[in-house]
Coordinates of C-alpha atoms in Angstrom, one line a residue:
Chain A
G907 CA 110.1 124.3 97.9
E908 CA 108.1 121.2 97.3
N909 CA 104.4 121.6 96.5
V910 CA 103.5 118.5 98.4
G911 CA 99.8 117.8 98.8
L912 CA 98.6 120.4 96.2
H913 CA 96.3 119.3 93.5
L914 CA 96.6 120.4 89.9
P915 CA 94.0 123.3 89.5
T916 CA 91.6 122.7 86.7
L917 CA 89.7 125.2 84.6
S918 CA 86.8 124.1 82.3
V919 CA 85.8 126.5 79.5
Q920 CA 83.2 126.3 76.8
E921 CA 84.7 126.1 73.3
G922 CA 84.6 129.6 71.8
D923 CA 84.7 131.4 75.1
N924 CA 87.7 133.2 76.5
S925 CA 89.9 131.6 79.1
I926 CA 91.9 133.3 81.9
I927 CA 94.6 131.4 83.7
N928 CA 96.0 133.0 86.8
C929 CA 99.4 132.7 88.5
A930 CA 100.8 134.2 91.7
Y931 CA 104.5 134.5 91.5
S932 CA 106.8 134.4 94.5
N933 CA 110.0 136.4 93.9
S934 CA 109.6 140.2 93.9
A935 CA 113.0 140.4 92.2
S936 CA 111.8 138.4 89.2
D937 CA 111.9 140.5 86.1
Y938 CA 111.1 138.1 83.3
F939 CA 108.0 135.9 83.1
I940 CA 107.0 133.1 80.7
W941 CA 103.9 131.0 80.0
Y942 CA 104.3 127.4 78.8
K943 CA 101.8 125.0 77.4
Q944 CA 102.1 121.3 77.9
E945 CA 99.9 119.0 75.8
S946 CA 99.3 115.4 76.9
G947 CA 102.3 113.2 76.3
K948 CA 104.6 116.1 75.3
G949 CA 107.1 118.5 76.8
P950 CA 106.2 122.1 77.8
Q951 CA 106.3 124.6 75.0
F952 CA 106.9 128.3 75.2
I953 CA 103.8 130.4 74.5
I954 CA 104.6 134.0 75.4
D955 CA 106.8 136.0 77.7
I956 CA 106.8 139.5 79.3
R957 CA 109.4 141.6 81.0
S958 CA 108.8 143.5 84.2
N959 CA 108.9 146.9 82.4
M960 CA 105.6 146.0 80.7
D961 CA 102.2 145.2 82.1
K962 CA 100.6 143.7 79.0
R963 CA 101.8 141.8 75.9
Q964 CA 99.8 140.3 73.1
G965 CA 100.4 137.4 70.8
Q966 CA 98.2 135.5 68.5
R967 CA 95.0 134.8 70.5
V968 CA 96.9 135.1 73.8
T969 CA 97.5 138.0 76.1
V970 CA 99.7 138.1 79.2
L971 CA 99.0 140.6 81.9
L972 CA 101.5 141.4 84.7
N973 CA 100.6 143.1 87.9
K974 CA 103.8 143.6 89.9
T975 CA 102.1 145.3 92.8
V976 CA 100.4 142.1 93.8
K977 CA 102.8 139.7 92.1
H978 CA 100.2 138.3 89.7
L979 CA 100.4 137.1 86.2
S980 CA 97.6 136.0 83.9
L981 CA 97.2 134.4 80.5
Q982 CA 94.2 135.1 78.5
I983 CA 93.3 132.9 75.6
A984 CA 90.7 134.3 73.2
A985 CA 88.0 132.1 71.5
T986 CA 89.3 128.9 73.1
Q987 CA 89.6 125.9 70.8
P988 CA 89.9 122.2 71.5
G989 CA 93.6 122.4 70.7
D990 CA 94.1 124.7 73.7
S991 CA 93.4 121.8 76.0
A992 CA 96.7 121.4 78.0
V993 CA 98.4 122.1 81.3
Y994 CA 99.6 125.7 81.4
F995 CA 102.6 126.8 83.5
C996 CA 103.8 130.2 84.5
A997 CA 107.5 130.6 85.2
E998 CA 109.5 133.5 86.5
K999 CA 113.2 134.4 86.7
E1000 CA 115.6 137.1 87.5
E1001 CA 117.5 138.3 84.4
S1002 CA 120.9 137.6 86.1
N1003 CA 119.9 134.1 87.2
Y1004 CA 119.9 130.9 85.1
Q1005 CA 117.1 129.3 87.0
L1006 CA 113.4 129.4 86.2
I1007 CA 111.0 129.1 89.0
W1008 CA 108.0 127.2 87.9
G1009 CA 104.4 127.5 89.0
A1010 CA 102.2 124.5 89.8
G1011 CA 100.4 124.4 86.5
T1012 CA 96.7 124.7 85.6
K1013 CA 94.9 122.2 83.5
L1014 CA 92.6 123.7 80.9
I1015 CA 89.7 121.6 79.7
I1016 CA 87.6 122.7 76.7
K1017 CA 84.0 121.6 76.7
P1018 CA 82.4 121.1 73.3
Chain B
D131 CA 114.8 117.2 62.5
T132 CA 113.7 116.9 66.1
A133 CA 115.1 119.8 68.2
V134 CA 115.5 118.1 71.6
S135 CA 115.4 114.3 71.5
Q136 CA 115.6 112.0 74.4
T137 CA 115.7 108.2 74.6
P138 CA 114.2 106.0 75.6
K139 CA 110.6 107.4 75.7
Y140 CA 109.5 104.7 78.0
L141 CA 111.5 102.7 80.6
V142 CA 110.1 100.0 82.9
T143 CA 112.6 98.5 85.3
Q144 CA 113.0 96.8 88.6
M145 CA 114.0 98.4 91.9
G146 CA 117.7 98.4 92.4
N147 CA 118.6 98.5 88.7
D148 CA 120.8 101.2 87.1
K149 CA 119.5 103.0 84.0
S150 CA 120.4 105.9 81.7
I151 CA 118.4 108.4 79.7
K152 CA 120.1 110.2 76.8
C153 CA 119.4 113.6 75.5
E154 CA 120.6 115.5 72.4
Q155 CA 119.8 118.9 71.0
N156 CA 120.5 120.2 67.5
L157 CA 119.6 123.8 68.2
G158 CA 123.1 125.0 68.9
H159 CA 122.1 125.9 72.5
D160 CA 124.8 126.2 75.2
T161 CA 122.6 125.2 78.2
M162 CA 120.9 122.0 78.9
Y163 CA 118.6 120.8 81.8
W164 CA 117.1 117.8 83.4
Y165 CA 113.6 118.2 84.9
K166 CA 111.5 115.6 86.8
Q167 CA 107.8 115.8 86.5
D168 CA 105.7 113.9 89.0
S169 CA 102.1 112.6 88.7
K170 CA 100.7 116.0 89.8
K171 CA 102.6 117.6 87.0
F172 CA 105.0 119.6 89.2
L173 CA 108.1 120.3 87.3
K174 CA 111.3 120.2 89.3
I175 CA 114.7 121.2 88.1
M176 CA 117.4 118.6 88.8
F177 CA 120.5 119.7 86.9
S178 CA 121.7 122.3 84.4
Y179 CA 124.8 122.4 82.4
N180 CA 126.2 125.5 80.6
N181 CA 128.9 124.7 78.0
K182 CA 129.5 121.3 79.7
E183 CA 129.8 122.9 83.1
L184 CA 127.4 122.1 85.9
I185 CA 125.6 125.3 87.0
I186 CA 122.5 124.0 88.8
N187 CA 122.6 121.0 91.0
E188 CA 119.4 120.9 93.1
T189 CA 118.9 118.6 96.1
V190 CA 118.8 115.4 94.2
P191 CA 120.1 112.0 95.6
N192 CA 123.6 111.3 94.4
R193 CA 122.2 108.2 92.8
F194 CA 121.5 110.6 89.9
S195 CA 124.5 111.6 87.9
P196 CA 124.4 113.8 84.9
K197 CA 127.1 113.7 82.2
S198 CA 127.6 116.2 79.4
P199 CA 130.2 115.0 76.9
D200 CA 129.6 118.0 74.8
K201 CA 127.3 121.0 74.5
A202 CA 124.8 119.1 72.5
H203 CA 124.4 116.2 74.9
L204 CA 123.3 115.7 78.4
N205 CA 122.7 112.2 79.7
L206 CA 121.3 111.2 83.0
H207 CA 122.4 108.0 84.8
I208 CA 120.4 106.7 87.8
N209 CA 121.8 104.1 90.1
S210 CA 119.9 101.8 92.5
L211 CA 116.5 102.8 91.2
E212 CA 113.8 103.3 93.8
L213 CA 110.0 103.3 93.5
G214 CA 109.9 107.1 94.1
D215 CA 112.0 107.6 91.0
S216 CA 109.0 106.8 88.9
A217 CA 108.2 110.0 87.0
V218 CA 108.6 111.6 83.6
Y219 CA 112.0 113.1 83.0
F220 CA 112.4 116.0 80.6
C221 CA 115.5 117.2 79.0
A222 CA 115.5 120.8 77.8
S223 CA 117.9 123.3 76.3
S224 CA 118.2 127.1 76.0
L225 CA 120.5 129.8 74.8
S226 CA 122.1 131.7 77.7
G227 CA 122.1 135.5 77.1
G228 CA 119.8 137.1 74.5
P229 CA 116.3 138.5 74.9
R230 CA 114.6 135.2 75.7
T231 CA 116.8 133.5 78.1
G232 CA 113.9 131.8 79.8
E233 CA 112.8 130.1 76.6
L234 CA 113.5 126.4 77.2
F235 CA 113.0 123.9 74.4
F236 CA 111.9 120.6 75.9
G237 CA 112.1 117.0 74.7
E238 CA 109.1 114.7 74.6
G239 CA 109.9 113.2 78.0
S240 CA 111.1 109.8 79.2
R241 CA 108.5 108.0 81.4
L242 CA 110.3 105.9 84.0
T243 CA 108.4 103.3 85.9
V244 CA 110.1 101.5 88.7
L245 CA 108.5 98.2 89.8

């Protein structure tokens, strides 16, 4: 549905600290989850994904955690850098479905 | 060697006009999308084509008409532009099937401003 009236959540983090961005997903049948990063003036870019048969997946400086019991997804960014400033989106889908369901996005601001 | 390219990047036009945005991908993907992103950054799927066939057609005014001449192109034509059409429109592509079917590759966006 439409997210009318909602504001873009913002998270401010000190440079060098770890960041945790949270996402509550809606469809209990979703079995594939993705995090995207959108820098200013650009399109969203894939960061990391996770399937429902896992609860944790690590990439380079990023970790995604999945809690299916409470339908919660999080993205952890270690040692946050200025280049991490962006809007981060979670997205979910069912394997059999073409369509991604997108979260509202969280703006990450890095304080020097 | 841009993967997903869309033109124009910026478009300023008057209410009532008709305009088109073009998109091309050179990734060999079989699925292409149009998304609308509003000022609050919400991403809303508008259309999706798989192998030139329309597979997603969300509740979008019929003033918006997508056209896919081939798998590598998906254009968006908008008739009778309204103020509420002002947004950033993103084209994206993906490969259906395979381990990362949710991985979309986005273009840089086309910012449409209707005056």
